């Protein structure tokens, strides 16, 4: 890292598995970053990755890894920017080997790629482990387990940085830890310095969802307008040794960084603001200050922390069979009544003819779908869509439902059209806690 | 930010913005007033008890409210509010991303300020 400034500059190049690539390249080229973090794993994606790996042992990592690395490896090396990512998902070793091959193909001789493993704890968690946040144990779930991943913290990432990795690839690396680790490495923060662990975790928490702090997941026309959202830039954090930071983005990019975008992200997926648990610290965001510091610049300070939890969270994925979704549309006068009649017919057919009594949801989009259970007032509309979703261990149940919805074209209410249906594999996830001593992270370096 | 709509009931969206997130079967929604002068009105209007009472079939568990006085925001934790969570729910919006707008659509506690009055 040839940067001589006193702050450390981290950019986010992905905030979820399907996040955009071109703004990451913009950051890699113009960002003058010390580190580019790509956060690509959630409760849903890690479980699906396990299914991919079961189907093909060479897969199970992020499906966009290849394209991301082909585009980003060379410009990041040129800029002296390290990459840290959890794109390894359920198969970090395969992801590192694939990245190594891409680096060699690009002629990036000597590029150091660290692979972090040890988050897969499938063999270390007994079936009588109690569930987090709900009664019962893992043994109560009558479905095959596809994978178990413990959230790894900064201490799992630090050895790779100390060994001079240019690229760090792991599986279930905790989102904020991927930002905290390079800060602790650069500034020499000790794991016992809980306030700095809290401050670095705040930076990570704010940055981990990419554009959610630069105007994405924010725009509400007429109320919260965001300029040029189609060209939204990813965020940059300029972090000082005391852990305070300025959140900003590249000049010329779309989007907006304001106290409002920062505050919405500050508590995103947070429960008690004074007690945000990560593998590294019990972070306290309750006294954080958020201050405007110029155009698209917001200063955050005042995060604190207490002792880290003694246990680590583990995401357990189960094979839940199949999920089918299907729909038919109705428009014009009486569309709402015809859509409701279609919903009634499908419900009766599934129940009375096919004797299906598993989980199914039948809504009329345009009347009430997302808010169906909220019993909100009915909209006056002439363009509705029947939407049916069903989950079952049996693929045939899903196929039957799709067949029933399609049959409405000839057997249902008047004027129904536009049938579409799809069946996808279903996973279910639960969380448990295990003692951190039972999780043993490891690091291996591959050199191109 | 645009002015409140005329001749319409005032809703939470007229004074505040919000974001929803999910962890397992728990949804969390943070809400922030645009103008600190509206914070007391927000606190009066959106209470844990009101959310639980208004949406019993969405929020099956308890509701917790955290108040951030310094930043003029509220954080709600809605337990058992995602039909099992992102991998279990059959709602098209299995994350409950739209729960922010469920709350922003609630009417404010106070009647609209009189025209020309000391309304905010």
Coordinates of C-alpha atoms in Angstrom, one line a residue:
Chain A
X1 CA 0.0 0.0 0.0
X2 CA 1.7 3.1 -1.2
X3 CA -0.7 5.5 0.3
X4 CA 0.9 8.2 2.5
X5 CA -2.2 9.9 3.9
X6 CA -3.2 9.7 7.6
X7 CA -6.7 8.2 7.0
X8 CA -7.5 4.7 5.7
X9 CA -9.7 4.5 2.6
X10 CA -12.1 1.6 2.2
X11 CA -14.6 1.2 -0.6
X12 CA -17.5 -1.2 -1.0
X13 CA -17.6 -3.1 -4.3
X14 CA -20.6 -5.2 -3.6
X15 CA -23.2 -5.1 -0.9
X16 CA -25.0 -8.3 -1.7
X17 CA -24.6 -11.4 -4.0
X18 CA -26.1 -9.8 -7.1
X19 CA -24.8 -6.3 -6.7
X20 CA -23.6 -4.2 -9.6
X21 CA -20.1 -4.6 -11.1
X22 CA -19.4 -1.4 -13.2
X23 CA -19.4 1.0 -10.2
X24 CA -17.0 -1.3 -8.5
X25 CA -14.6 -1.0 -11.4
X26 CA -15.0 2.8 -11.2
X27 CA -14.0 2.6 -7.6
X28 CA -11.0 0.3 -8.3
X29 CA -9.8 2.8 -11.0
X30 CA -10.5 6.2 -9.4
X31 CA -11.0 5.4 -5.8
X32 CA -7.3 5.4 -4.6
X33 CA -8.5 2.8 -2.1
X34 CA -6.5 0.9 0.4
X35 CA -9.1 -1.9 0.4
X36 CA -12.1 -2.9 -1.7
X37 CA -14.6 -5.0 0.2
X38 CA -17.2 -7.2 -1.6
X39 CA -19.9 -8.4 0.8
X40 CA -21.9 -11.1 -1.0
X41 CA -23.4 -13.5 1.6
X42 CA -26.7 -13.6 3.5
X43 CA -28.8 -16.1 5.3
X44 CA -30.4 -17.1 2.0
X45 CA -27.3 -17.1 -0.3
X46 CA -25.1 -19.3 2.0
X47 CA -27.8 -22.0 2.1
X48 CA -28.2 -22.0 -1.7
X49 CA -24.5 -22.1 -2.1
X50 CA -24.4 -25.3 -0.1
X51 CA -27.0 -26.8 -2.4
X52 CA -24.9 -25.8 -5.4
X53 CA -21.8 -27.4 -3.9
X54 CA -23.8 -30.7 -3.2
X55 CA -24.8 -30.8 -6.8
X56 CA -21.2 -30.0 -8.0
X57 CA -18.2 -30.1 -5.6
X58 CA -16.4 -27.5 -7.8
X59 CA -19.1 -24.9 -7.2
X60 CA -20.8 -23.4 -4.2
X61 CA -19.1 -20.0 -4.4
X62 CA -20.7 -16.7 -5.7
X63 CA -21.9 -17.2 -9.2
X64 CA -20.6 -13.7 -10.2
X65 CA -17.0 -14.3 -8.8
X66 CA -15.4 -15.0 -12.1
X67 CA -16.7 -11.9 -13.8
X68 CA -16.0 -9.7 -10.8
X69 CA -12.4 -11.0 -10.5
X70 CA -11.7 -10.8 -14.2
X71 CA -12.6 -7.1 -14.2
X72 CA -11.2 -6.0 -10.8
X73 CA -8.0 -7.9 -10.2
X74 CA -5.7 -5.9 -12.5
X75 CA -6.9 -2.4 -11.7
X76 CA -6.8 -3.2 -7.9
X77 CA -3.3 -4.5 -8.2
X78 CA -2.2 -1.4 -10.2
X79 CA -3.7 0.9 -7.5
X80 CA -2.3 -1.1 -4.6
X81 CA -5.8 -1.9 -3.4
X82 CA -6.4 -5.1 -1.5
X83 CA -9.7 -7.1 -2.1
X84 CA -11.5 -8.7 0.8
X85 CA -14.6 -10.7 0.1
X86 CA -16.8 -13.5 1.3
X87 CA -17.7 -14.6 -2.2
X88 CA -16.2 -18.0 -1.3
X89 CA -19.7 -18.8 0.3
X90 CA -19.9 -22.5 0.8
X91 CA -16.6 -23.3 -1.0
X92 CA -13.9 -20.7 -0.4
X93 CA -11.1 -23.1 -1.6
X94 CA -12.7 -23.5 -5.0
X95 CA -13.2 -19.7 -5.1
X96 CA -9.6 -19.1 -4.3
X97 CA -8.4 -21.7 -6.9
X98 CA -10.6 -20.1 -9.5
X99 CA -9.3 -16.6 -8.7
X100 CA -5.8 -18.0 -8.9
X101 CA -6.4 -19.3 -12.4
X102 CA -7.9 -16.0 -13.4
X103 CA -4.9 -14.1 -12.0
X104 CA -2.5 -16.3 -13.9
X105 CA -4.6 -15.9 -17.1
X106 CA -4.3 -12.1 -16.7
X107 CA -0.5 -12.4 -16.2
X108 CA -0.7 -11.1 -12.6
X109 CA 2.4 -12.9 -11.5
X110 CA 3.1 -13.0 -7.8
X111 CA -0.5 -12.0 -6.8
X112 CA -1.2 -13.4 -3.4
X113 CA -4.6 -14.9 -2.8
X114 CA -5.5 -15.9 0.8
X115 CA -8.2 -18.5 1.4
X116 CA -9.9 -18.5 4.8
X117 CA -11.6 -21.6 5.9
X118 CA -13.0 -23.0 9.2
X119 CA -16.5 -21.4 9.1
X120 CA -18.1 -24.6 7.9
X121 CA -18.9 -26.2 11.3
X122 CA -21.2 -29.0 10.0
X123 CA -19.2 -31.5 12.0
X124 CA -18.9 -29.5 15.2
X125 CA -22.6 -28.8 16.0
X126 CA -24.6 -31.5 17.7
X127 CA -28.3 -31.9 16.7
X128 CA -29.5 -31.2 20.2
X129 CA -28.2 -27.6 19.9
X130 CA -31.0 -25.2 21.0
X131 CA -32.3 -22.8 18.4
X132 CA -31.6 -19.1 18.8
X133 CA -34.7 -16.9 19.3
X134 CA -37.2 -19.8 19.2
X135 CA -38.0 -22.9 21.1
X136 CA -36.7 -26.3 20.3
X137 CA -33.4 -27.8 18.9
X138 CA -32.0 -28.5 15.4
X139 CA -33.3 -32.1 15.8
X140 CA -36.9 -30.8 15.8
X141 CA -36.6 -29.7 12.1
X142 CA -37.6 -32.6 9.9
X143 CA -35.5 -31.7 6.9
X144 CA -32.0 -32.6 5.8
X145 CA -29.3 -30.2 6.8
X146 CA -27.3 -28.8 3.8
X147 CA -24.7 -26.7 5.7
X148 CA -23.7 -24.9 8.8
X149 CA -21.6 -21.8 8.8
X150 CA -20.2 -19.9 11.8
X151 CA -19.7 -16.1 11.5
X152 CA -16.0 -15.5 11.5
X153 CA -14.6 -12.2 12.8
X154 CA -11.6 -10.0 12.2
X155 CA -9.2 -12.3 13.9
X156 CA -9.8 -14.9 11.1
X157 CA -8.9 -12.3 8.5
X158 CA -5.9 -10.6 10.1
X159 CA -3.4 -13.5 9.4
X160 CA -4.0 -13.1 5.7
X161 CA -3.4 -9.4 5.9
X162 CA -0.2 -9.9 7.9
X163 CA 1.0 -12.4 5.3
X164 CA 0.6 -9.7 2.6
X165 CA -2.5 -11.0 0.8
X166 CA -3.6 -9.0 -2.2
X167 CA -6.9 -10.8 -2.2
X168 CA -8.6 -12.4 0.8
X169 CA -11.4 -14.9 0.1
X170 CA -13.5 -16.5 2.7
X171 CA -17.0 -18.0 3.3
X172 CA -19.1 -16.8 6.2
X173 CA -16.9 -13.8 7.1
X174 CA -19.1 -11.5 9.2
X175 CA -20.0 -8.4 7.1
X176 CA -18.5 -5.7 9.4
X177 CA -15.5 -7.8 10.2
X178 CA -14.3 -7.5 6.6
X179 CA -14.0 -3.8 7.2
X180 CA -12.8 -3.9 10.8
X181 CA -9.9 -6.3 10.0
X182 CA -8.0 -4.0 7.6
X183 CA -8.5 -1.1 10.0
X184 CA -7.2 -3.0 13.0
X185 CA -4.2 -4.1 10.8
X186 CA -3.4 -0.7 9.5
X187 CA -3.8 1.2 12.8
X188 CA -2.6 -1.6 15.1
X189 CA -5.8 -1.7 17.0
X190 CA -5.9 -4.4 19.7
X191 CA -8.9 -6.7 20.0
X192 CA -9.1 -5.5 23.7
X193 CA -9.6 -1.9 22.6
X194 CA -13.4 -2.4 22.5
X195 CA -14.3 1.2 21.7
X196 CA -12.2 1.0 18.5
X197 CA -13.6 -2.4 17.7
X198 CA -17.0 -0.8 18.0
X199 CA -16.0 2.2 15.9
X200 CA -14.5 0.0 13.1
X201 CA -17.6 -2.2 13.3
X202 CA -19.8 0.9 12.8
X203 CA -17.8 1.7 9.6
X204 CA -18.3 -1.9 8.4
X205 CA -22.0 -1.9 9.3
X206 CA -22.6 1.4 7.4
X207 CA -20.6 0.2 4.4
X208 CA -21.5 -3.4 4.1
X209 CA -24.7 -2.9 2.1
X210 CA -23.0 -0.8 -0.6
X211 CA -25.3 1.7 -2.2
X212 CA -27.8 1.5 0.7
X213 CA -25.8 4.4 2.1
X214 CA -25.3 6.3 -1.2
X215 CA -28.9 6.6 -2.1
X216 CA -30.0 3.1 -3.0
X217 CA -33.0 1.6 -1.1
X218 CA -33.8 5.2 -0.2
X219 CA -35.4 7.1 -3.1
X220 CA -39.1 8.0 -2.7
X221 CA -40.0 10.5 -5.4
X222 CA -41.3 13.8 -4.1
X223 CA -40.1 13.0 -0.5
X224 CA -36.6 11.6 -0.8
X225 CA -35.3 12.4 -4.3
X226 CA -31.9 10.9 -5.3
X227 CA -30.1 12.2 -8.4
X228 CA -29.0 9.9 -11.2
X229 CA -29.8 6.7 -9.4
X230 CA -29.1 4.5 -12.4
X231 CA -25.4 5.6 -12.2
X232 CA -25.3 5.4 -8.4
X233 CA -21.8 5.2 -6.9
X234 CA -20.6 2.8 -4.3
X235 CA -19.5 4.3 -0.9
X236 CA -16.0 5.2 0.4
X237 CA -15.1 5.5 4.0
X238 CA -12.2 7.7 5.0
X239 CA -11.3 6.3 8.5
X240 CA -9.1 8.0 11.1
X241 CA -7.0 6.3 13.8
X242 CA -9.6 7.2 16.4
X243 CA -12.2 5.2 14.5
X244 CA -14.3 8.2 13.3
X245 CA -15.0 8.3 9.6
X246 CA -16.3 10.3 6.7
X247 CA -18.7 8.4 4.4
X248 CA -18.5 9.7 0.8
X249 CA -18.5 8.6 -2.8
X250 CA -16.6 9.4 -6.0
X251 CA -17.3 12.7 -7.7
X252 CA -19.4 12.3 -10.9
X253 CA -21.3 9.3 -9.7
X254 CA -25.0 9.3 -9.1
X255 CA -26.7 8.9 -5.8
X256 CA -26.4 10.9 -2.6
X257 CA -24.7 10.7 0.8
X258 CA -26.6 12.7 3.4
X259 CA -27.3 12.5 7.1
X260 CA -30.7 10.8 6.1
X261 CA -29.1 8.0 4.0
X262 CA -26.5 7.4 6.8
X263 CA -29.1 7.3 9.6
X264 CA -31.3 4.8 7.7
X265 CA -28.3 2.5 7.3
X266 CA -27.1 3.1 10.9
X267 CA -29.9 1.0 12.3
X268 CA -30.5 -1.2 9.3
X269 CA -31.0 -4.8 10.7
X270 CA -30.0 -3.5 14.1
X271 CA -32.2 -4.4 17.1
X272 CA -31.0 -2.8 20.4
X273 CA -28.7 0.1 19.1
X274 CA -26.7 -0.2 22.3
X275 CA -26.0 -3.8 21.8
X276 CA -25.1 -4.8 18.3
X277 CA -23.4 -8.2 18.4
X278 CA -20.6 -9.2 16.0
X279 CA -17.9 -11.8 16.4
X280 CA -15.5 -9.0 17.3
X281 CA -17.4 -6.8 19.8
X282 CA -20.7 -5.9 21.5
X283 CA -21.0 -2.6 19.6
X284 CA -22.8 0.4 21.0
X285 CA -24.3 2.7 18.3
X286 CA -26.7 4.5 20.7
X287 CA -24.5 7.6 21.0
X288 CA -23.3 7.9 17.5
X289 CA -23.1 11.4 15.9
X290 CA -24.0 11.9 12.3
X291 CA -22.9 15.3 10.9
X292 CA -22.9 16.8 7.5
X293 CA -19.4 17.5 6.3
X294 CA -19.8 18.9 2.8
X295 CA -21.3 17.8 -0.5
X296 CA -21.9 14.0 -0.3
X297 CA -19.8 13.8 2.8
X298 CA -21.1 12.8 6.2
X299 CA -18.9 12.4 9.4
X300 CA -19.8 9.6 11.8
X301 CA -18.2 9.4 15.3
X302 CA -19.0 8.3 18.8
X303 CA -19.4 4.5 18.4
X304 CA -18.3 2.5 21.4
X305 CA -18.0 -1.2 22.4
X306 CA -17.9 -3.7 25.1
X307 CA -16.6 -7.2 25.4
X308 CA -17.2 -9.5 22.4
X309 CA -19.8 -12.3 22.8
X310 CA -18.5 -15.6 24.0
X311 CA -20.5 -17.5 21.4
X312 CA -20.6 -17.2 17.6
X313 CA -23.8 -17.3 15.5
X314 CA -24.2 -20.2 13.1
X315 CA -26.5 -20.2 10.1
X316 CA -27.9 -23.7 9.5
X317 CA -29.4 -24.4 6.1
X318 CA -32.0 -27.1 5.5
X319 CA -33.3 -28.6 2.2
X320 CA -36.9 -27.5 2.2
X321 CA -37.8 -29.1 -1.1
X322 CA -39.4 -26.9 -3.7
X323 CA -41.2 -23.6 -4.0
X324 CA -43.7 -23.0 -6.8
X325 CA -45.0 -19.6 -7.9
X326 CA -47.6 -18.9 -10.5
X327 CA -49.9 -16.2 -11.7
X328 CA -52.6 -15.1 -14.1
X329 CA -53.7 -11.5 -14.8
X330 CA -57.1 -9.8 -15.1
X331 CA -57.8 -6.3 -16.4
X332 CA -60.7 -3.9 -17.1
X333 CA -64.2 -3.7 -15.5
X334 CA -64.7 -6.2 -12.7
X335 CA -61.0 -7.2 -12.8
X336 CA -60.9 -7.3 -9.0
X337 CA -63.9 -9.6 -8.7
X338 CA -62.6 -11.9 -11.4
X339 CA -59.2 -12.0 -9.7
X340 CA -60.8 -12.9 -6.3
X341 CA -62.9 -15.6 -8.0
X342 CA -59.8 -17.1 -9.5
X343 CA -58.1 -17.1 -6.1
X344 CA -61.1 -18.9 -4.6
X345 CA -61.1 -21.5 -7.4
X346 CA -57.4 -22.3 -6.9
X347 CA -57.8 -22.6 -3.2
X348 CA -60.7 -25.0 -3.5
X349 CA -59.0 -27.1 -6.1
X350 CA -55.8 -27.5 -4.1
X351 CA -57.7 -28.3 -0.9
X352 CA -60.6 -30.4 -2.2
X353 CA -59.3 -32.1 -5.3
X354 CA -55.6 -32.5 -4.5
X355 CA -55.9 -32.7 -0.7
X356 CA -53.0 -30.3 -0.3
X357 CA -52.8 -29.0 3.2
X358 CA -49.2 -27.6 3.3
X359 CA -48.0 -24.0 3.2
X360 CA -49.7 -22.1 0.4
X361 CA -50.4 -18.4 -0.1
X362 CA -53.0 -17.0 -2.6
X363 CA -53.1 -13.3 -3.1
X364 CA -54.6 -10.9 -5.7
X365 CA -51.8 -8.4 -6.6
X366 CA -53.4 -5.0 -7.1
X367 CA -55.9 -5.6 -4.3
X368 CA -53.6 -6.6 -1.5
X369 CA -50.5 -8.8 -1.7
X370 CA -47.5 -7.7 0.3
X371 CA -49.8 -6.2 2.9
X372 CA -52.4 -9.0 2.6
X373 CA -52.1 -9.9 6.3
X374 CA -52.1 -6.2 7.4
X375 CA -55.7 -5.8 6.3
X376 CA -55.1 -2.5 4.7
X377 CA -57.9 -0.7 2.7
X378 CA -58.6 -2.3 -0.7
X379 CA -57.4 -0.3 -3.7
X380 CA -59.8 0.6 -6.5
X381 CA -58.1 -1.0 -9.5
X382 CA -58.8 -2.5 -12.9
X383 CA -55.5 -4.4 -13.3
X384 CA -54.9 -7.3 -11.0
X385 CA -52.9 -10.5 -10.9
X386 CA -53.6 -13.7 -9.1
X387 CA -50.4 -14.8 -7.3
X388 CA -50.0 -18.3 -5.8
X389 CA -47.0 -19.5 -3.9
X390 CA -46.6 -23.0 -2.4
X391 CA -43.8 -24.9 -0.7
X392 CA -43.5 -28.6 -0.4
X393 CA -40.9 -31.4 0.0
X394 CA -42.6 -32.9 -3.0
X395 CA -41.9 -31.4 -6.4
X396 CA -45.2 -32.9 -7.7
X397 CA -47.2 -30.6 -5.3
X398 CA -45.5 -27.6 -6.9
X399 CA -46.2 -28.9 -10.4
X400 CA -49.8 -29.6 -9.5
X401 CA -50.2 -26.0 -8.3
X402 CA -48.7 -24.6 -11.5
X403 CA -51.0 -26.8 -13.5
X404 CA -54.1 -25.6 -11.6
X405 CA -53.2 -21.9 -12.1
X406 CA -52.6 -22.5 -15.8
X407 CA -55.9 -24.3 -16.1
X408 CA -57.7 -21.1 -15.2
X409 CA -57.0 -19.9 -18.8
X410 CA -59.8 -22.1 -20.0
X411 CA -61.6 -23.1 -16.8
X412 CA -61.5 -19.9 -14.8
X413 CA -63.1 -16.5 -14.8
X414 CA -63.4 -14.5 -18.0
X415 CA -60.5 -12.6 -19.6
X416 CA -57.6 -14.2 -17.7
X417 CA -54.3 -14.1 -19.4
X418 CA -50.5 -14.0 -18.9
X419 CA -49.9 -17.2 -17.1
X420 CA -46.3 -17.6 -15.8
X421 CA -45.1 -20.2 -13.4
X422 CA -41.8 -21.4 -12.0
X423 CA -40.5 -24.0 -9.5
X424 CA -37.3 -23.4 -7.6
X425 CA -35.4 -25.3 -4.9
X426 CA -36.3 -24.1 -1.5
X427 CA -34.0 -23.8 1.5
X428 CA -34.8 -22.9 5.1
X429 CA -32.4 -21.4 7.6
X430 CA -32.2 -21.3 11.3
X431 CA -29.7 -19.8 13.7
X432 CA -27.9 -21.4 16.6
X433 CA -25.0 -20.3 18.9
X434 CA -21.8 -22.2 19.6
X435 CA -18.9 -21.5 21.8
X436 CA -16.2 -19.7 19.8
X437 CA -13.5 -22.2 21.0
X438 CA -15.1 -24.8 18.8
X439 CA -14.5 -22.7 15.6
X440 CA -11.0 -22.9 14.2
X441 CA -10.4 -20.6 11.3
X442 CA -7.4 -21.3 9.0
X443 CA -5.6 -19.5 6.2
X444 CA -3.8 -20.7 3.2
X445 CA -2.0 -18.5 0.6
X446 CA -2.0 -19.2 -3.1
X447 CA 0.6 -17.3 -5.2
X448 CA 0.0 -16.6 -8.9
Chain B
X1 CA -38.8 17.4 0.8
X2 CA -42.2 18.1 -0.5
X3 CA -44.9 19.7 1.6
X4 CA -47.7 17.5 3.0
X5 CA -50.5 16.9 0.6
X6 CA -53.4 19.4 0.9
X7 CA -56.9 18.1 1.9
X8 CA -55.5 14.7 2.8
X9 CA -55.1 13.0 6.1
X10 CA -51.6 13.5 7.4
X11 CA -49.6 10.2 7.6
X12 CA -46.3 9.3 9.1
X13 CA -44.7 9.6 5.6
X14 CA -45.4 13.3 5.7
X15 CA -42.9 13.9 8.5
X16 CA -40.6 10.9 8.5
X17 CA -38.6 8.4 6.5
X18 CA -37.9 4.8 7.3
X19 CA -36.0 1.6 6.4
X20 CA -36.8 -2.0 7.0
X21 CA -34.4 -4.9 7.6
X22 CA -34.7 -8.6 8.5
X23 CA -32.8 -11.1 10.6
X24 CA -34.4 -14.5 10.7
X25 CA -38.1 -14.1 11.6
X26 CA -37.6 -10.7 13.1
X27 CA -38.1 -7.5 11.2
X28 CA -36.6 -4.2 12.3
X29 CA -37.8 -0.8 11.0
X30 CA -36.0 2.5 11.8
X31 CA -37.9 5.8 11.4
X32 CA -36.5 9.3 11.3
X33 CA -38.2 12.7 11.3
X34 CA -37.1 15.2 8.6
X35 CA -37.6 18.1 11.1
X36 CA -36.6 17.6 14.8
X37 CA -39.6 19.7 15.7
X38 CA -41.8 16.7 14.6
X39 CA -40.1 14.2 16.8
X40 CA -42.6 14.4 19.7
X41 CA -45.4 13.9 17.2
X42 CA -43.7 10.9 15.8
X43 CA -43.2 9.4 19.2
X44 CA -46.8 10.0 20.1
X45 CA -48.0 8.6 16.7
X46 CA -45.9 5.4 16.4
X47 CA -45.8 3.3 19.5
X48 CA -45.1 -0.3 20.0
X49 CA -48.6 -0.9 21.3
X50 CA -50.2 0.7 18.3
X51 CA -48.2 -1.4 15.8
X52 CA -49.1 -4.6 17.7
X53 CA -52.7 -3.6 17.8
X54 CA -53.0 -2.4 14.2
X55 CA -51.2 -5.4 12.5
X56 CA -51.9 -8.4 14.7
X57 CA -51.7 -10.8 11.7
X58 CA -48.4 -9.4 10.5
X59 CA -46.6 -9.1 13.8
X60 CA -47.3 -12.3 15.7
X61 CA -44.8 -11.7 18.4
X62 CA -43.8 -8.7 20.7
X63 CA -42.8 -5.3 19.5
X64 CA -39.9 -3.3 21.0
X65 CA -39.2 0.4 20.5
X66 CA -35.9 2.1 21.0
X67 CA -35.7 5.9 21.0
X68 CA -32.6 7.7 19.7
X69 CA -33.2 11.2 21.2
X70 CA -29.9 12.6 19.8
X71 CA -30.6 11.6 16.2
X72 CA -34.4 12.0 16.4
X73 CA -35.2 8.5 15.4
X74 CA -37.1 5.4 16.5
X75 CA -36.1 1.8 16.0
X76 CA -38.8 -0.9 16.1
X77 CA -38.1 -4.6 16.5
X78 CA -41.0 -6.7 15.3
X79 CA -40.8 -10.3 16.5
X80 CA -42.3 -13.2 14.5
X81 CA -43.3 -10.8 11.8
X82 CA -41.9 -12.4 8.6
X83 CA -43.9 -15.6 8.3
X84 CA -40.9 -17.6 9.4
X85 CA -38.3 -15.5 7.7
X86 CA -36.8 -14.9 4.2
X87 CA -36.4 -18.5 3.4
X88 CA -39.8 -19.6 4.8
X89 CA -42.3 -16.8 3.9
X90 CA -44.5 -17.3 0.9
X91 CA -45.1 -13.5 0.7
X92 CA -43.7 -12.1 -2.5
X93 CA -41.8 -9.7 -0.3
X94 CA -40.3 -12.4 1.9
X95 CA -37.8 -10.0 3.5
X96 CA -40.5 -7.6 4.6
X97 CA -38.8 -4.8 2.9
X98 CA -42.2 -3.1 2.5
X99 CA -42.8 -3.0 6.3
X100 CA -41.3 0.5 6.4
X101 CA -44.1 1.7 4.2
X102 CA -46.7 -0.2 6.2
X103 CA -45.7 2.0 9.1
X104 CA -45.2 5.2 7.0
X105 CA -48.9 4.8 5.9
X106 CA -50.3 5.1 9.4
X107 CA -52.2 8.3 10.2
X108 CA -50.5 10.8 12.5
X109 CA -51.9 11.1 16.0
X110 CA -52.7 14.8 15.7
X111 CA -55.3 16.4 13.5
X112 CA -53.9 18.4 10.6
X113 CA -52.8 21.9 11.5
X114 CA -55.4 24.7 10.7
X115 CA -54.5 26.6 7.5
X116 CA -52.4 29.6 8.3
X117 CA -52.0 28.3 11.9
X118 CA -48.7 27.5 13.6
X119 CA -48.4 24.2 11.7
X120 CA -45.0 22.9 11.1

